[in-house]
């Protein structure tokens, strides 16, 4: 009976959490500052969320099999989320839909992300001598993602400039 | 299918893609995608573009008879 009570309590907590999240998204949207994406960007961003979700699902499926062999399996659960986010962001960048159309000063942001990525990837690779490969893979995915995002912004900016000339 | 009529109308006004984008309220890449035929704009956006360029929907977006 006690076990049943616990399971019931878990379900109630999960249900309340989901309801709260949905409520925040529905009500919070009214006070959100308006973004400046045009209709093409909105359509692409919606598609990128779908691809990001798919990437998360695939990565989660892989981690399901690899997770048991990791020293810190909990940290591995972050990896699929990061892969999903990075997929979505990089897709948006290449389709010119990551930044709102009136946003300026993209280059400094790209350089900050790129430098953070390079520094931390270096630290990750150095850490491989102390930790196992799979555990560091988690942070490597995150920081390599930063490098890819930074490079993608710089590359698309360069292409856009050439396209304009 | 490339939208050369829109490109010609824009060039006729001596506007860059950036300028037209600013007037219409979209990104330059969206104007570029429409001109290249990579994106089909909504009717709302078509109307905005026509108003900015001083053309009708027929002039810019209606397919010509072969």
CSV table of N, CA, C and O in Angstrom, one decimal, chain A residues 55-100:
chain,number,residue,atom,x,y,z
A,55,UNK,N,17.1,15.0,-32.9
A,55,UNK,CA,18.5,14.7,-32.5
A,55,UNK,C,18.6,14.3,-31.0
A,55,UNK,O,19.4,13.4,-30.7
A,56,UNK,N,17.8,15.0,-30.2
A,56,UNK,CA,17.8,14.7,-28.8
A,56,UNK,C,17.4,13.2,-28.6
A,56,UNK,O,18.0,12.5,-27.8
A,57,UNK,N,16.3,12.9,-29.3
A,57,UNK,CA,15.7,11.5,-29.1
A,57,UNK,C,16.7,10.5,-29.6
A,57,UNK,O,16.9,9.5,-28.9
A,58,UNK,N,17.4,10.7,-30.7
A,58,UNK,CA,18.4,9.7,-31.2
A,58,UNK,C,19.5,9.6,-30.2
A,58,UNK,O,20.0,8.5,-29.9
A,59,UNK,N,20.0,10.8,-29.8
A,59,UNK,CA,21.2,10.8,-28.8
A,59,UNK,C,20.8,10.1,-27.5
A,59,UNK,O,21.6,9.3,-26.9
A,60,UNK,N,19.6,10.4,-27.1
A,60,UNK,CA,19.1,9.7,-25.8
A,60,UNK,C,19.0,8.2,-26.0
A,60,UNK,O,19.4,7.5,-25.0
A,61,UNK,N,18.6,7.8,-27.1
A,61,UNK,CA,18.5,6.3,-27.4
A,61,UNK,C,19.9,5.7,-27.4
A,61,UNK,O,20.1,4.6,-26.8
A,62,UNK,N,20.9,6.4,-27.9
A,62,UNK,CA,22.3,5.9,-27.9
A,62,UNK,C,22.8,5.9,-26.4
A,62,UNK,O,23.4,4.9,-26.0
A,63,UNK,N,22.6,6.9,-25.7
A,63,UNK,CA,23.1,7.0,-24.3
A,63,UNK,C,22.4,5.9,-23.4
A,63,UNK,O,23.1,5.4,-22.5
A,64,UNK,N,21.2,5.5,-23.8
A,64,UNK,CA,20.6,4.4,-23.1
A,64,UNK,C,21.4,3.2,-23.0
A,64,UNK,O,21.4,2.4,-22.1
A,65,UNK,N,22.2,2.9,-24.1
A,65,UNK,CA,23.0,1.7,-24.2
A,65,UNK,C,24.4,2.0,-23.6
A,65,UNK,O,25.0,1.1,-23.1
A,66,UNK,N,24.9,3.2,-23.8
A,66,UNK,CA,26.3,3.5,-23.3
A,66,UNK,C,26.3,4.0,-21.9
A,66,UNK,O,27.3,3.8,-21.2
A,67,UNK,N,25.2,4.5,-21.4
A,67,UNK,CA,25.1,5.1,-20.1
A,67,UNK,C,25.7,4.3,-18.9
A,67,UNK,O,26.3,4.8,-18.0
A,68,UNK,N,25.4,3.0,-19.0
A,68,UNK,CA,25.8,2.1,-17.9
A,68,UNK,C,27.3,2.0,-17.8
A,68,UNK,O,27.9,1.7,-16.7
A,69,UNK,N,28.0,2.3,-18.9
A,69,UNK,CA,29.5,2.1,-18.9
A,69,UNK,C,30.2,3.4,-18.4
A,69,UNK,O,31.4,3.4,-18.4
A,70,UNK,N,29.4,4.4,-18.1
A,70,UNK,CA,30.0,5.7,-17.8
A,70,UNK,C,30.3,5.8,-16.3
A,70,UNK,O,29.6,5.2,-15.5
A,71,UNK,N,31.3,6.6,-15.9
A,71,UNK,CA,31.6,6.7,-14.5
A,71,UNK,C,30.5,7.6,-13.8
A,71,UNK,O,30.1,7.3,-12.7
A,72,UNK,N,30.0,8.6,-14.5
A,72,UNK,CA,29.0,9.5,-14.0
A,72,UNK,C,27.8,9.5,-15.0
A,72,UNK,O,27.7,10.4,-15.8
A,73,UNK,N,26.9,8.4,-14.9
A,73,UNK,CA,25.9,8.3,-15.9
A,73,UNK,C,24.9,9.5,-15.9
A,73,UNK,O,24.3,9.8,-16.9
A,74,UNK,N,24.8,10.2,-14.8
A,74,UNK,CA,23.9,11.3,-14.7
A,74,UNK,C,24.3,12.4,-15.7
A,74,UNK,O,23.5,13.0,-16.4
A,75,UNK,N,25.6,12.7,-15.7
A,75,UNK,CA,26.1,13.7,-16.6
A,75,UNK,C,25.8,13.4,-18.1
A,75,UNK,O,25.7,14.3,-18.9
A,76,UNK,N,25.7,12.1,-18.4
A,76,UNK,CA,25.5,11.7,-19.8
A,76,UNK,C,24.1,12.1,-20.2
A,76,UNK,O,23.8,12.2,-21.4
A,77,UNK,N,23.2,12.3,-19.3
A,77,UNK,CA,21.8,12.6,-19.7
A,77,UNK,C,21.7,14.1,-20.2
A,77,UNK,O,20.8,14.4,-20.8
A,78,UNK,N,22.7,14.9,-19.9
A,78,UNK,CA,22.8,16.2,-20.4
A,78,UNK,C,23.2,16.3,-21.9
A,78,UNK,O,22.8,17.1,-22.6
A,79,UNK,N,24.0,15.3,-22.2
A,79,UNK,CA,24.6,15.2,-23.6
A,79,UNK,C,23.5,15.3,-24.7
A,79,UNK,O,23.6,16.1,-25.6
A,80,UNK,N,22.5,14.4,-24.6
A,80,UNK,CA,21.4,14.4,-25.7
A,80,UNK,C,20.8,15.8,-25.8
A,80,UNK,O,20.5,16.3,-26.9
A,81,UNK,N,20.5,16.4,-24.6
A,81,UNK,CA,19.9,17.8,-24.6
A,81,UNK,C,20.8,18.8,-25.3
A,81,UNK,O,20.3,19.6,-26.2
A,82,UNK,N,22.1,18.7,-25.0
A,82,UNK,CA,23.0,19.6,-25.7
A,82,UNK,C,23.1,19.4,-27.2
A,82,UNK,O,23.1,20.3,-28.0
A,83,UNK,N,23.1,18.1,-27.6
A,83,UNK,CA,23.1,17.8,-29.0
A,83,UNK,C,21.9,18.3,-29.7
A,83,UNK,O,22.0,18.9,-30.8
A,84,UNK,N,20.8,18.2,-29.0
A,84,UNK,CA,19.5,18.7,-29.6
A,84,UNK,C,19.6,20.2,-29.8
A,84,UNK,O,19.2,20.8,-30.8
A,85,UNK,N,20.0,20.9,-28.7
A,85,UNK,CA,20.1,22.4,-28.8
A,85,UNK,C,21.1,22.8,-29.9
A,85,UNK,O,20.8,23.7,-30.7
A,86,UNK,N,22.2,22.1,-29.9
A,86,UNK,CA,23.3,22.5,-30.9
A,86,UNK,C,22.7,22.3,-32.3
A,86,UNK,O,23.0,23.1,-33.2
A,87,UNK,N,22.0,21.2,-32.5
A,87,UNK,CA,21.5,20.9,-33.9
A,87,UNK,C,20.5,22.0,-34.3
A,87,UNK,O,20.6,22.5,-35.4
A,88,UNK,N,19.7,22.4,-33.3
A,88,UNK,CA,18.7,23.4,-33.6
A,88,UNK,C,19.3,24.7,-33.9
A,88,UNK,O,19.0,25.4,-34.9
A,89,UNK,N,20.3,25.1,-33.1
A,89,UNK,CA,21.0,26.4,-33.2
A,89,UNK,C,21.8,26.5,-34.6
A,89,UNK,O,21.7,27.4,-35.3
A,90,UNK,N,22.5,25.4,-34.9
A,90,UNK,CA,23.4,25.4,-36.1
A,90,UNK,C,22.5,25.4,-37.3
A,90,UNK,O,22.8,26.1,-38.3
A,91,UNK,N,21.4,24.7,-37.3
A,91,UNK,CA,20.4,24.7,-38.4
A,91,UNK,C,19.9,26.1,-38.6
A,91,UNK,O,19.8,26.6,-39.7
A,92,UNK,N,19.5,26.8,-37.5
A,92,UNK,CA,19.0,28.1,-37.6
A,92,UNK,C,20.0,29.1,-38.2
A,92,UNK,O,19.7,29.9,-39.0
A,93,UNK,N,21.3,28.9,-37.7
A,93,UNK,CA,22.3,29.9,-38.2
A,93,UNK,C,22.5,29.7,-39.7
A,93,UNK,O,22.6,30.7,-40.4
A,94,UNK,N,22.6,28.5,-40.2
A,94,UNK,CA,22.8,28.2,-41.6
A,94,UNK,C,21.7,28.7,-42.4
A,94,UNK,O,21.8,29.1,-43.6
A,95,UNK,N,20.5,28.7,-41.9
A,95,UNK,CA,19.3,29.2,-42.6
A,95,UNK,C,19.0,30.6,-42.3
A,95,UNK,O,18.0,31.2,-42.7
A,96,UNK,N,20.0,31.3,-41.7
A,96,UNK,CA,19.9,32.7,-41.3
A,96,UNK,C,18.6,33.1,-40.5
A,96,UNK,O,17.9,34.0,-40.8
A,97,UNK,N,18.3,32.2,-39.6
A,97,UNK,CA,17.1,32.5,-38.7
A,97,UNK,C,17.4,32.4,-37.3
A,97,UNK,O,16.5,32.4,-36.4
A,98,UNK,N,18.7,32.4,-36.9
A,98,UNK,CA,19.1,32.4,-35.5
A,98,UNK,C,18.9,33.8,-34.8
A,98,UNK,O,18.4,33.9,-33.8
A,99,UNK,N,19.4,34.8,-35.5
A,99,UNK,CA,19.3,36.1,-35.0
A,99,UNK,C,18.1,36.8,-35.6
A,99,UNK,O,17.8,36.7,-36.7
A,100,UNK,N,17.4,37.6,-34.7
A,100,UNK,CA,16.3,38.4,-35.3
A,100,UNK,C,16.9,39.3,-36.4
A,100,UNK,O,18.0,39.7,-36.3
